[in-house]
Short mmCIF file of C-alpha atoms in Angstrom, two decimals:
data_model
loop_
_atom_site.label_atom_id
_atom_site.label_comp_id
_atom_site.label_asym_id
_atom_site.label_seq_id
_atom_site.Cartn_x
_atom_site.Cartn_y
_atom_site.Cartn_z
CA MET A 892 9.23 0.40 -28.23
CA THR A 893 6.19 -1.27 -26.67
CA GLU A 894 6.58 -2.68 -23.16
CA THR A 895 5.63 -6.30 -22.72
CA ALA A 896 4.48 -8.36 -19.76
CA ASP A 897 8.09 -9.17 -18.78
CA ASP A 898 8.83 -5.60 -17.65
CA ARG A 899 8.16 -6.13 -13.94
CA ILE A 900 10.65 -4.41 -11.64
CA THR A 901 11.40 -4.59 -7.94
CA ALA A 902 10.65 -1.90 -5.38
CA ARG A 903 14.37 -1.14 -5.20
CA GLN A 904 14.58 -0.76 -8.98
CA PHE A 905 11.65 1.64 -8.92
CA HIS A 906 13.16 3.82 -6.24
CA ASP A 907 16.54 3.75 -8.00
CA SER A 908 14.91 5.15 -11.17
CA ASP A 909 15.30 8.81 -12.06
CA GLY A 910 12.34 11.17 -11.82
CA VAL A 911 10.21 9.21 -9.32
CA GLU A 912 11.03 11.20 -6.20
CA ASP A 913 7.32 12.06 -5.80
CA TRP A 914 6.36 8.39 -5.40
CA ARG A 915 6.63 5.56 -2.88
CA VAL A 916 6.18 1.80 -3.22
CA ILE A 917 3.36 0.57 -0.98
CA LEU A 918 2.22 -3.08 -1.00
CA GLY A 919 3.14 -3.80 -4.62
CA THR A 920 1.83 -0.47 -5.88
CA VAL A 921 3.35 2.96 -6.47
CA GLN A 922 1.56 5.82 -4.73
CA THR A 923 1.66 9.53 -4.08
CA LEU A 924 -0.58 12.28 -2.80
CA PHE A 925 -0.85 15.74 -4.36
CA ARG A 926 -2.00 18.61 -2.17
CA THR A 927 -4.27 20.54 -4.50
CA GLY A 928 -5.86 22.98 -2.06
CA SER A 929 -9.18 23.00 -3.88
CA PHE A 930 -11.59 20.67 -5.62
CA THR A 931 -11.23 22.58 -8.89
CA ALA A 932 -7.46 22.16 -8.93
CA GLY A 933 -7.91 18.48 -8.15
CA VAL A 934 -10.27 18.03 -11.09
CA GLU A 935 -7.72 19.68 -13.38
CA LEU A 936 -5.07 17.22 -12.23
CA VAL A 937 -7.40 14.24 -12.62
CA ASP A 938 -8.23 15.38 -16.16
CA ALA A 939 -4.52 15.57 -16.98
CA ILE A 940 -3.93 12.12 -15.48
CA GLY A 941 -6.81 10.74 -17.52
CA GLU A 942 -5.30 11.98 -20.76
CA LEU A 943 -1.89 10.56 -19.91
CA ALA A 944 -3.38 7.22 -18.88
CA GLU A 945 -5.37 6.90 -22.09
CA ALA A 946 -2.35 7.75 -24.21
CA ALA A 947 -0.28 5.13 -22.39
CA ASN A 948 -3.12 2.59 -22.20
CA HIS A 949 -2.14 2.22 -18.54
CA HIS A 950 -4.73 3.27 -15.99
CA PRO A 951 -4.11 4.20 -12.34
CA ASP A 952 -6.53 4.36 -9.43
CA VAL A 953 -7.23 7.98 -8.56
CA ASP A 954 -8.87 9.25 -5.36
CA LEU A 955 -10.15 12.83 -5.66
CA ARG A 956 -10.88 14.68 -2.43
CA TYR A 957 -11.57 18.35 -1.72
CA ALA A 958 -7.93 19.31 -1.15
CA THR A 959 -5.96 16.24 -2.27
CA VAL A 960 -5.57 13.75 -5.10
CA THR A 961 -4.08 10.34 -4.32
CA VAL A 962 -2.78 8.24 -7.21
CA ARG A 963 -1.99 4.52 -7.12
CA LEU A 964 -0.13 2.82 -9.98
CA SER A 965 0.42 -0.88 -10.61
CA SER A 966 0.57 -3.33 -13.50
CA HIS A 967 -2.05 -6.02 -13.00
CA ASP A 968 -0.76 -8.17 -15.84
CA VAL A 969 2.55 -8.73 -14.02
CA GLY A 970 1.12 -8.60 -10.51
CA GLY A 971 3.18 -5.68 -9.29
CA VAL A 972 5.21 -2.69 -10.44
CA SER A 973 6.59 -2.43 -13.97
CA ALA A 974 8.63 -0.10 -16.14
CA ARG A 975 5.30 1.27 -17.38
CA ASP A 976 4.60 2.56 -13.89
CA VAL A 977 7.93 4.38 -13.85
CA ALA A 978 7.08 6.09 -17.14
CA LEU A 979 3.56 7.10 -16.11
CA ALA A 980 4.68 8.25 -12.66
CA ARG A 981 7.17 10.63 -14.29
CA GLN A 982 4.50 11.98 -16.63
CA ILE A 983 1.99 12.51 -13.83
CA SER A 984 4.59 14.35 -11.74
CA ALA A 985 5.38 16.59 -14.70
CA ALA A 986 1.67 17.34 -15.23
CA ALA A 987 1.30 18.23 -11.54
CA ARG A 988 4.26 20.60 -11.71
CA GLU A 989 2.69 22.36 -14.70
CA LEU A 990 -0.35 22.95 -12.49
CA ASP A 991 1.86 24.17 -9.61
CA LEU A 992 0.79 21.27 -7.43
CA VAL A 993 3.09 19.77 -4.82
CA ALA A 994 3.42 16.05 -4.11
CA ASP A 995 3.55 14.74 -0.54
CA PRO A 996 4.52 11.08 -0.91
CA THR A 997 5.12 10.67 2.82
CA ALA A 998 1.36 11.03 3.37
CA VAL A 999 0.40 7.76 1.64
CA GLN A 1000 -0.16 4.47 3.46
CA ASP A 1001 -2.19 1.26 3.23
CA LEU A 1002 -3.97 -0.50 6.08
CA GLU A 1003 -4.47 -4.25 6.46
CA ILE A 1004 -6.04 -6.24 9.31
CA ALA A 1005 -4.45 -9.61 10.08
CA ILE A 1006 -6.06 -12.44 12.01
CA ASP A 1007 -3.80 -15.08 13.56
CA THR A 1008 -5.40 -18.47 13.08
CA LEU A 1009 -4.69 -22.15 13.55
CA VAL A 1010 -7.10 -23.22 10.80
CA GLY A 1011 -7.59 -20.39 8.34
CA SER A 1012 -10.12 -22.28 6.26
CA ALA A 1013 -12.39 -22.49 9.31
CA VAL A 1014 -12.56 -18.74 9.92
CA GLN A 1015 -12.06 -17.18 6.49
CA PRO A 1016 -15.61 -17.93 5.23
CA PHE A 1017 -17.08 -16.12 8.24
CA TRP A 1018 -15.05 -12.98 7.59
CA ARG A 1019 -15.77 -13.10 3.88
CA ALA A 1020 -19.51 -13.29 4.57
CA VAL A 1021 -19.70 -10.70 7.34
CA LEU A 1022 -17.58 -8.18 5.41
CA GLY A 1023 -18.97 -8.88 1.93
CA PHE A 1024 -15.40 -9.17 0.65
CA ASP A 1025 -13.85 -11.10 -2.25
CA GLU A 1026 -10.94 -13.52 -2.20
CA GLY A 1027 -7.66 -12.66 -3.87
CA SER A 1028 -7.07 -14.04 -7.34
CA PRO A 1029 -3.99 -15.81 -8.77
CA GLU A 1030 -3.75 -13.16 -11.49
CA VAL A 1031 -3.66 -10.25 -9.07
CA PRO A 1032 -1.77 -11.05 -5.86
CA ALA A 1033 -3.78 -9.71 -2.95
CA PRO A 1034 -4.52 -10.35 0.71
CA ASP A 1035 -6.78 -13.28 1.47
CA LEU A 1036 -9.87 -11.06 1.50
CA HIS A 1037 -10.28 -7.67 -0.07
CA ASP A 1038 -13.02 -5.10 -0.51
CA PRO A 1039 -14.25 -5.25 -4.12
CA THR A 1040 -14.68 -1.47 -4.05
CA THR A 1041 -11.07 -1.11 -2.71
CA HIS A 1042 -12.21 1.38 -0.04
CA ALA A 1043 -11.94 -0.74 3.12
CA PRO A 1044 -8.80 -2.31 4.62
CA ALA A 1045 -7.88 -5.78 3.44
CA PHE A 1046 -8.00 -8.82 5.75
CA TRP A 1047 -5.44 -11.61 5.72
CA PHE A 1048 -4.90 -14.71 7.80
CA GLN A 1049 -1.58 -15.50 9.48
CA GLN A 1050 -0.86 -19.15 10.21
CA MET A 1051 0.01 -19.98 13.82
CA ASP A 1052 1.86 -23.14 14.83
CA ALA A 1053 0.31 -23.21 18.30
CA PRO A 1054 -2.24 -21.18 20.29
CA ARG A 1055 -0.96 -17.93 21.79
CA GLU A 1056 -3.52 -17.26 24.48
CA GLN A 1057 -1.49 -14.40 25.93
CA ARG A 1058 -1.64 -12.39 22.72
CA ASN A 1059 -4.40 -10.70 20.79
CA ARG A 1060 -5.48 -12.69 17.73
CA ILE A 1061 -6.03 -9.62 15.52
CA HIS A 1062 -3.39 -7.07 14.63
CA VAL A 1063 -3.21 -4.13 12.25
CA ASP A 1064 -0.60 -3.82 9.48
CA VAL A 1065 0.17 -0.22 8.50
CA THR A 1066 2.33 -0.05 5.37
CA VAL A 1067 4.04 3.31 5.04
CA PRO A 1068 6.71 4.94 2.86
CA HIS A 1069 10.12 3.56 3.77
CA ASP A 1070 11.42 7.01 4.71
CA VAL A 1071 8.80 7.63 7.41
CA ALA A 1072 8.69 4.18 9.03
CA GLU A 1073 11.22 4.74 11.81
CA ALA A 1074 9.61 8.06 12.71
CA ARG A 1075 6.22 6.32 12.89
CA VAL A 1076 7.67 3.63 15.18
CA THR A 1077 9.28 6.25 17.40
CA ALA A 1078 6.05 8.22 17.63
CA ALA A 1079 4.04 5.12 18.53
CA ILE A 1080 6.45 4.23 21.34
CA ALA A 1081 6.43 7.82 22.61
CA ALA A 1082 2.62 7.66 22.65
CA GLY A 1083 2.64 4.85 25.19
CA GLY A 1084 3.37 1.82 23.04
CA HIS A 1085 6.29 -0.57 23.20
CA LEU A 1086 8.41 -2.51 20.73
CA VAL A 1087 7.56 -6.21 20.60
CA SER A 1088 10.10 -7.10 17.93
CA ASP A 1089 12.32 -5.45 15.35
CA ARG A 1090 13.85 -8.73 14.17
CA ARG A 1091 12.44 -8.28 10.65
CA ALA A 1092 12.98 -4.52 10.38
CA PRO A 1093 12.94 -2.67 8.05
CA ALA A 1094 10.41 -5.05 6.49
CA PHE A 1095 8.28 -4.58 9.61
CA TRP A 1096 8.38 -3.64 13.28
CA VAL A 1097 5.90 -5.26 15.70
CA LEU A 1098 4.50 -2.78 18.25
CA ALA A 1099 1.88 -3.01 20.97
CA ASP A 1100 -0.19 -0.55 22.95
CA ALA A 1101 -0.36 -0.42 26.76
CA GLU A 1102 -2.84 -3.34 26.81
CA GLY A 1103 -1.00 -5.55 24.32
CA ASN A 1104 -3.00 -4.85 21.16
CA GLU A 1105 -0.54 -5.14 18.29
CA ALA A 1106 0.26 -3.21 15.11
CA CYS A 1107 3.00 -3.76 12.56
CA VAL A 1108 4.63 -0.84 10.79
CA CYS A 1109 5.64 -2.22 7.39
CA THR A 1110 7.68 -1.12 4.37
CA TRP A 1111 8.78 -2.60 1.04
CA GLN A 1112 12.39 -2.86 2.20
CA SER A 1113 14.14 -6.21 2.78
CA ARG A 1114 11.43 -8.00 0.80
CA ASP A 1115 12.86 -8.13 -2.76
#
């Protein structure tokens, strides 16, 4: 049976699926990291992924490093995660096991930089020009500005109702696997930070360092 464009699933449905224990939902994608230990082993895994992707006509983003391979799956035609990603994730995990490679899904994360603004249209062109970024498209939901090479953190603009002179206007969003978020928050507080708000947890916790610079630790949870 051929999957169609109506096969989008939620983050919860993905994580409730069998055989996807190696993977985590991060910002509308499904990701994992394989610790290969060598470049040669990584190339072998990438070759196997390439064959599976071609057979499925469903192509992930793959980042090959000396001792790791990071894989990111999503279905652009539905703007998120689909049943096709479940199927390919299972196949990639099986291929990695055949190569005796271990997944470390708690090592994946995505970084975004958010700018609080009263008039986003007044500042967005500046950031687009200075960064050389593109705008998100209706077909592929994305932050307001993103790196066309996908290597740099995305920038997005958060609407403020009134000036907040006492707070920094730029904060960092760190999206992590749901099962490491609380440990990350605890570690940040132990390292000298403090909790600004956990009102929206586990979707996100707002933290700040000793001088008030803010970071949000984010997950997919409580967003479906």
